Structure formats: C-alpha cells, structure tokens
Coordinates of C-alpha atoms in Angstrom, one line a residue:
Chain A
X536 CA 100.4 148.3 87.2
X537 CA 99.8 146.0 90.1
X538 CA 97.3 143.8 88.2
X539 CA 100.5 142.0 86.2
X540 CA 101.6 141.0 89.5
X541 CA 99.0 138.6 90.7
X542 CA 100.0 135.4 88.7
X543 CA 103.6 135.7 90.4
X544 CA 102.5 136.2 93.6
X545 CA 99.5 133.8 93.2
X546 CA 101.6 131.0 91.8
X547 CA 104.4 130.8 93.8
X548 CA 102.3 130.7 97.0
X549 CA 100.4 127.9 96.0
X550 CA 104.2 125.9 94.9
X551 CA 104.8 127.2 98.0
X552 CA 102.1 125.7 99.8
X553 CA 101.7 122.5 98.1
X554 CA 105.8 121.7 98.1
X555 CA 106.4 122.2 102.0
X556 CA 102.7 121.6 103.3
X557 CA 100.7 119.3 100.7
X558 CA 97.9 121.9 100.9
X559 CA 96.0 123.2 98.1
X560 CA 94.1 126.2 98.2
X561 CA 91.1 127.5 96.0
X562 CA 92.2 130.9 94.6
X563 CA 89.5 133.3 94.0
X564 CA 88.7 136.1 91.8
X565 CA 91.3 138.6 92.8
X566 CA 89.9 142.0 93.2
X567 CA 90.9 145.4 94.3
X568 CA 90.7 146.0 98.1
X569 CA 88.2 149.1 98.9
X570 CA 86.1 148.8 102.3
X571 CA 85.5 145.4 102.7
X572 CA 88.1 144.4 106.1
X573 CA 90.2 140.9 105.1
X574 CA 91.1 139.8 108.6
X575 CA 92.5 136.5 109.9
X576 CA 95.0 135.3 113.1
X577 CA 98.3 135.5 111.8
X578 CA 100.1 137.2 109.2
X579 CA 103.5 137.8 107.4
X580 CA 104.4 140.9 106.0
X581 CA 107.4 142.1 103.3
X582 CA 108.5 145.4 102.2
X583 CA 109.9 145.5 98.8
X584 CA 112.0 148.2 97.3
X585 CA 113.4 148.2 93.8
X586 CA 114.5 151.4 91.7
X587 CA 111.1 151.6 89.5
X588 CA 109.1 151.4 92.4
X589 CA 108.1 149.8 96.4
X590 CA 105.6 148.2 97.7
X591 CA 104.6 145.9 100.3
X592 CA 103.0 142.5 100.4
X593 CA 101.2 140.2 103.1
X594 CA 99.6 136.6 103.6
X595 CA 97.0 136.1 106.1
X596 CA 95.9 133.0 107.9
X597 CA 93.5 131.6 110.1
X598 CA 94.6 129.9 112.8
X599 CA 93.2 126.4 112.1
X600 CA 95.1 126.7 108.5
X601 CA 98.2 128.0 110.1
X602 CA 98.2 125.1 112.5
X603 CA 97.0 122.6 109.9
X604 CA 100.4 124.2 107.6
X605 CA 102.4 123.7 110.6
X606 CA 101.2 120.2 111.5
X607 CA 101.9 119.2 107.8
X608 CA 105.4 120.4 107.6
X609 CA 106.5 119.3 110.7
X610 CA 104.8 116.7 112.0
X611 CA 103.4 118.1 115.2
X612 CA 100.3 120.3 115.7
X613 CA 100.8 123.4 118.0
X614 CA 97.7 124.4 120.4
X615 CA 98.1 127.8 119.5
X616 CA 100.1 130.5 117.3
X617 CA 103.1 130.1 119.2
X618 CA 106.9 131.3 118.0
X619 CA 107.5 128.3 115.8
X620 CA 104.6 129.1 113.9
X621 CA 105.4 132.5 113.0
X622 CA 108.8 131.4 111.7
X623 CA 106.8 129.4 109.7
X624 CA 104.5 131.9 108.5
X625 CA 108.1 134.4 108.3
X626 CA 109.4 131.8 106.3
X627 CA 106.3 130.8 103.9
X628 CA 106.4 135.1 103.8
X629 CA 110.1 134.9 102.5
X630 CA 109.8 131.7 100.3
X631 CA 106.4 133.2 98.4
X632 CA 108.1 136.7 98.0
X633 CA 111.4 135.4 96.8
X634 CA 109.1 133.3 94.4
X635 CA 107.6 136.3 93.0
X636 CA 110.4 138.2 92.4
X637 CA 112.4 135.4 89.9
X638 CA 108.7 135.8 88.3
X639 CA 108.9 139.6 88.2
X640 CA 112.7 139.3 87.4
X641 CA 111.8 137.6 84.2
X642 CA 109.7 140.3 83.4
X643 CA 112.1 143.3 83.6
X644 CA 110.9 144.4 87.1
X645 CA 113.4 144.3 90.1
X646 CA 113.2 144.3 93.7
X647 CA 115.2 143.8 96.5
X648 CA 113.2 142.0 99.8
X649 CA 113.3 143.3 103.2
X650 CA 113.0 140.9 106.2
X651 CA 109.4 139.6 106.9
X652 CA 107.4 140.6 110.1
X653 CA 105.1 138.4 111.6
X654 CA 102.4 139.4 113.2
X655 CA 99.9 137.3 115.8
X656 CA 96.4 138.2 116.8
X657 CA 92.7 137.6 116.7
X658 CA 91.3 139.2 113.6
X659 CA 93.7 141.7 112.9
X660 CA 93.5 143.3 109.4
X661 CA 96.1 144.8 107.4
X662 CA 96.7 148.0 105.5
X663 CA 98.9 148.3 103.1
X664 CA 99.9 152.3 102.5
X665 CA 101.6 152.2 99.4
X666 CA 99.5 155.0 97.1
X667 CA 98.8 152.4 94.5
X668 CA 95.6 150.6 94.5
X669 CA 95.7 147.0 97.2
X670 CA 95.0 144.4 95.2
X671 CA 93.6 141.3 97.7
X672 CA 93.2 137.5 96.6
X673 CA 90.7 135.0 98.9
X674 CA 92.3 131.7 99.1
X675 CA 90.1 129.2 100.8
X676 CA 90.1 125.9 101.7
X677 CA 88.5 123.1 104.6
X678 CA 90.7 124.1 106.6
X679 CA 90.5 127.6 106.7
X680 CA 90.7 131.0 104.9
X681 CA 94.1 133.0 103.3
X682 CA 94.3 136.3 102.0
X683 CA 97.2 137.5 100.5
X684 CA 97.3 141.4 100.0
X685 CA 99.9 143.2 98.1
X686 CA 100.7 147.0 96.7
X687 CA 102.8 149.1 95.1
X688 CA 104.0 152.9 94.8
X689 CA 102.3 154.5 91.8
Chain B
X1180 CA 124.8 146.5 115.5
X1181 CA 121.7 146.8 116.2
X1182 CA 122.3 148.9 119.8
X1183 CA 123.7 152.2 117.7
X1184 CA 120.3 152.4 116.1
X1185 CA 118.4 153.0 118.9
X1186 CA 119.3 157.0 119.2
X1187 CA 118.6 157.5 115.8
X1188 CA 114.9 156.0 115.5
X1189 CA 114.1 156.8 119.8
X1190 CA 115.2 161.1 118.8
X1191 CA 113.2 160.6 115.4
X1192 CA 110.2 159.1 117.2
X1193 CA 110.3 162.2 119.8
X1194 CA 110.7 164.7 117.5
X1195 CA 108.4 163.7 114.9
X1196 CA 105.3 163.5 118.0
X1197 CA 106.5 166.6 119.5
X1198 CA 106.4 167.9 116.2
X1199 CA 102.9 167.0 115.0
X1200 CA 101.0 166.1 117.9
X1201 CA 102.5 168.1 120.8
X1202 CA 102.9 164.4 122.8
X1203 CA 105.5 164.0 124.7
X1204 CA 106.4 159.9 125.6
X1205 CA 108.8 158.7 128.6
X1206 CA 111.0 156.2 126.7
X1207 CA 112.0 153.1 129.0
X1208 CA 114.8 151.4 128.9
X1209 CA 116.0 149.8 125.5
X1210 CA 116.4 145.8 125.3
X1211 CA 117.0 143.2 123.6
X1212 CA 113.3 141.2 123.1
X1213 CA 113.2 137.6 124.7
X1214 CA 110.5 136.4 125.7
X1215 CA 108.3 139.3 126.7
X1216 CA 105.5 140.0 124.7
X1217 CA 104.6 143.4 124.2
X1218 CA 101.0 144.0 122.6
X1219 CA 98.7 146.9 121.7
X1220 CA 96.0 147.7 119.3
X1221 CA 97.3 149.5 116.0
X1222 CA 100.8 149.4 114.5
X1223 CA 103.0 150.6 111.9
X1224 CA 105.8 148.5 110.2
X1225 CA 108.3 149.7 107.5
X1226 CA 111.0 147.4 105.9
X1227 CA 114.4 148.6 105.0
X1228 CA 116.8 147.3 102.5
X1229 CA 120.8 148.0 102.4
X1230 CA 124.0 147.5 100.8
X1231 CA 124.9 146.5 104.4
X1232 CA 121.9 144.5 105.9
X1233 CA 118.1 144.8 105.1
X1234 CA 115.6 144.7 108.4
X1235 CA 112.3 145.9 109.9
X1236 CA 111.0 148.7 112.1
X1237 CA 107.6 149.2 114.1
X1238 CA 105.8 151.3 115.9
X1239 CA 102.7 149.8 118.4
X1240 CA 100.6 152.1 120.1
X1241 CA 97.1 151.7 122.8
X1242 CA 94.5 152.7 121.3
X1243 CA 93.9 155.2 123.8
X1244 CA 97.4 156.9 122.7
X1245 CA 96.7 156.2 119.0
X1246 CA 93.5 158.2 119.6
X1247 CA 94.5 161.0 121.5
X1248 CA 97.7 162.1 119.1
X1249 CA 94.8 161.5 116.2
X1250 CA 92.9 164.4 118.1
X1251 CA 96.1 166.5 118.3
X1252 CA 96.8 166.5 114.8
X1253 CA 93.9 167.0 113.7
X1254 CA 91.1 168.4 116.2
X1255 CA 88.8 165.1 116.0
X1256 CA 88.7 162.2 118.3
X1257 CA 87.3 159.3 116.0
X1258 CA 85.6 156.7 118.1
X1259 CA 87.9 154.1 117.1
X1260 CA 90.7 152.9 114.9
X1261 CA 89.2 154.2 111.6
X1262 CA 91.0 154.2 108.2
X1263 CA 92.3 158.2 108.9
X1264 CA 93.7 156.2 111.9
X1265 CA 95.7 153.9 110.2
X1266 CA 96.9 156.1 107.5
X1267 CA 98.0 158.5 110.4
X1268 CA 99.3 155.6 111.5
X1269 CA 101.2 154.9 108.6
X1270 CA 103.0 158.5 107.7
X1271 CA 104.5 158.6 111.5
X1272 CA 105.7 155.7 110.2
X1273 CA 107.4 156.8 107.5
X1274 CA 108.3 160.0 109.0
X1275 CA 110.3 158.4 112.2
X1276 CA 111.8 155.7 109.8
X1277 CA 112.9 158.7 107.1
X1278 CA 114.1 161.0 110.5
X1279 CA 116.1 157.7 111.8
X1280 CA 117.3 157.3 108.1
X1281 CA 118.9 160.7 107.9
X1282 CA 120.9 160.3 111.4
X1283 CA 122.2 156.4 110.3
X1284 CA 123.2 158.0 106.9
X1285 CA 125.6 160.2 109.1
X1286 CA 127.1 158.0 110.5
X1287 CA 127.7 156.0 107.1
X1288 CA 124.7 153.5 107.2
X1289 CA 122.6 153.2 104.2
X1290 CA 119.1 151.8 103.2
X1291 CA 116.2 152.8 101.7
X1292 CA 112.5 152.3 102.9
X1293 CA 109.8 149.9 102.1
X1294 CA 106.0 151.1 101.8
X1295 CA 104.4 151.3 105.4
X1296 CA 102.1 148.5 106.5
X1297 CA 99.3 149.1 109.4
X1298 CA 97.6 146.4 111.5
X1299 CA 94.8 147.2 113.8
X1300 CA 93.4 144.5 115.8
X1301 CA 93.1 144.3 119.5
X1302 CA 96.0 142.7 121.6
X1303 CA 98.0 142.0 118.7
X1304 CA 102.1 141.4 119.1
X1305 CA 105.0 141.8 116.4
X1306 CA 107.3 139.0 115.7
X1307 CA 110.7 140.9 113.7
X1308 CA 112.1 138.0 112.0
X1309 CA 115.6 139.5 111.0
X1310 CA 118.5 137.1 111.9
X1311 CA 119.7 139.6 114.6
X1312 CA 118.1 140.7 118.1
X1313 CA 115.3 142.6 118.6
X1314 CA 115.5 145.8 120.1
X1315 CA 112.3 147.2 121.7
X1316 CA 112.1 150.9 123.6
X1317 CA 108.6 151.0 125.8
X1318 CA 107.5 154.4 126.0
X1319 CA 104.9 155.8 128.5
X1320 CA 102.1 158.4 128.7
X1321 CA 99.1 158.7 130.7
X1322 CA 97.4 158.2 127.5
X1323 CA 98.8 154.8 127.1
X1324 CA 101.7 153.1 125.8
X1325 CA 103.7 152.6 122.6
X1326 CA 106.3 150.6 121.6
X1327 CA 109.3 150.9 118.9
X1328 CA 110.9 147.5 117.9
X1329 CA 113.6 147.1 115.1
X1330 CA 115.3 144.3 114.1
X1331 CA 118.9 143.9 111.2
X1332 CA 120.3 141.1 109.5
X1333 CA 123.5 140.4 110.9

C-alpha cells in the first residue's frame, strides 16, 4: 500500500533539500490526491519498476523556490527556469528517488529507477496513471510551494 | 544507440492512432534535440528500465490534436484537457511504448515499462535527462502537432 511509502519519500527529500540547498520545508498532512489540481513551474518526474509492482513519482516547484534551490547550491540566481535548473531539479528528482529506495530496500520492497524527466512550464499539473491511489504531500515554505506526488500499480 | 529506436516507437505511434483514432500524422524528420524547444499542451511520459540501459519516452500533443483524436475515440469533443483527456493521454502512452517494446525485443533489446505520467499545462517543454541524446520526431496534421522524444543511458 502506498501509504508506507510516504516517510521514505518524505525524508529523504527534505536530507535532500537541506544537505545540497540549506532549505527546509514545512511538510504537510499528506493526503490522497482526488480533484483538487497541485500545479507549480517545474517538475521532475521518475518511473519506477520493481518485480512486486511500478509506479511513478514527481516533485513540483515554483519557480521562486526552484531559483532560490538553485541560487543556494550554486551560488548564482538564474532569471528564469533555464537548462541548468532542470538538471537541478533532474538531479534533486534522482538523489530523492534513489533516497527512497535504500528506505524501501530496508523494507523488503525493490525497485529499479528509470531516468528523470524534467519538465518546464507555467502551472502545469501532473497525473500520475498508475491504478493505485496518488498520494500528494504540500511542502511549503517563504520561498515558495512543493508538491511531491507519487503512485503505484495496485 | 539511440538512432535504431526511432522505427520502432515512430511505426508504434502510427499504428496505435491509425488504430484507435483513424489520425493519420506526417512524421518529420528525426533529430537529435539541441537547442530547440519544442512545446505543446498535454503530454505523456513513460520510463523504461533494462539490463542494458534505463531511459524515457514522451509523447506532446496541441491541444487541438489532443482534442480531436479524444473525439475519434470516443464520439465527444470535451472543451478542454479534462481528466478522460489525460488518462487517454496516458494509455497511447503505454500502448506506443508496449508496441515500440515488442519491435526492440526483436531485435534483442530488453526493458520493461514504468507507470505513465501526464502533464497538461499550456506551452509546456520536456527536458529527457538520460546521459545520451535526445531524439525528437515532429509530426504534423492539420489538427495540430505532436511530438515523440526519447532519450537512453549510454
């Protein structure tokens, strides 16, 4: 069930977070996605296949966070999403994911990670089309909102 | 190499909206992705993992296009990019990757297939961040364009 997979996901995004970027963000009460439309400016996005199941997961950013991330790992803030930050964000996708699955190792469920997929526009939202339920986590902070989305085959 | 997948995913692509949608696209020329952004309104991605190499697929389409094979398949025009959209969306997703799957199993490559993502949102643009090039095949209609865009670790 997807619900066991929040804390791995969750945690390792914000190690993630506050080891390359020094940002902390405010988790909220993760929930499962129905109607409601999560959209930000840029997200990375993961397939996952292991032999009990597949799934996909994704992190989505404003832009002023993504730039604020970007300007705190490297020292220079970009005008706009430009190709350097969605490496960033690509790479954030990777380093979160392979995170999660030492996590989920631990507990007896294997995956192998496909290569992330950026993708850049104005409030675009996501939809995950696994046939298990999306389970969605808020993360916000001053500088900005996150969502990060994930779901697996039944 | 990236340049012996393109037959198998362009023929799957054709057949699959021949197939369901009686839509026939004029593919373009493939190329390797620079530069050039190319943008459009809803698209599918699917990762793949391998013994060989893992990577990513899409599929972009206007929503004009996206709209139009929506009517074919199934007799209503929505107004816009509506869930049945997106999950529409989503199976020619899977169905080109599975199609594209069968032909590179032929021919001795092997992977198996991630859950489809969708992203709707207008104007957006794909960033494949697999260590290799980036293929991308335009394909015209009068209806509007699509794109397909894969990418391998090499």
């Amino acid at each position: 069930m997807n619900v066991e997979f929040i804390n791995p996901f969750l945690s390792s995004l914000m190690n993630v977070l506050s080891t390359m970027a020094q940002t902390q963000l405010k988790p909220g009460k993760p929930r499962i996605k129905t109607d409601e439309i999560a959209c930000g400016d840029v997200s990375g996005l993961i397939g996952m296949v292991g032999p009990q199941t597949r799934g996909s997961f994704s992190i989505t950013f404003d832009e002023s966070l993504a730039l604020t991330i970007m300007e705190r790992m490297l020292g220079e803030r970009p005008d706009s999403i430009n190709e350097e930050v969605t490496d960033m964000v690509g790479e954030i996708t990777n380093m979160v994911t392979g995170g999660a699955k030492r996590l989920l190792s631990e507990k007896g469920f294997e995956f192998n990670m496909a290569t992330p997929i950026v993708v850049s526009g104005k409030n675009h939202t996501i939809h995950h089309k696994a046939t298990g339920p999306v389970v969605i986590i808020p993360l916000n902070s001053p500088l900005g909102r996150a969502y990060i989305e994930f779901s697996f085959d039944e």
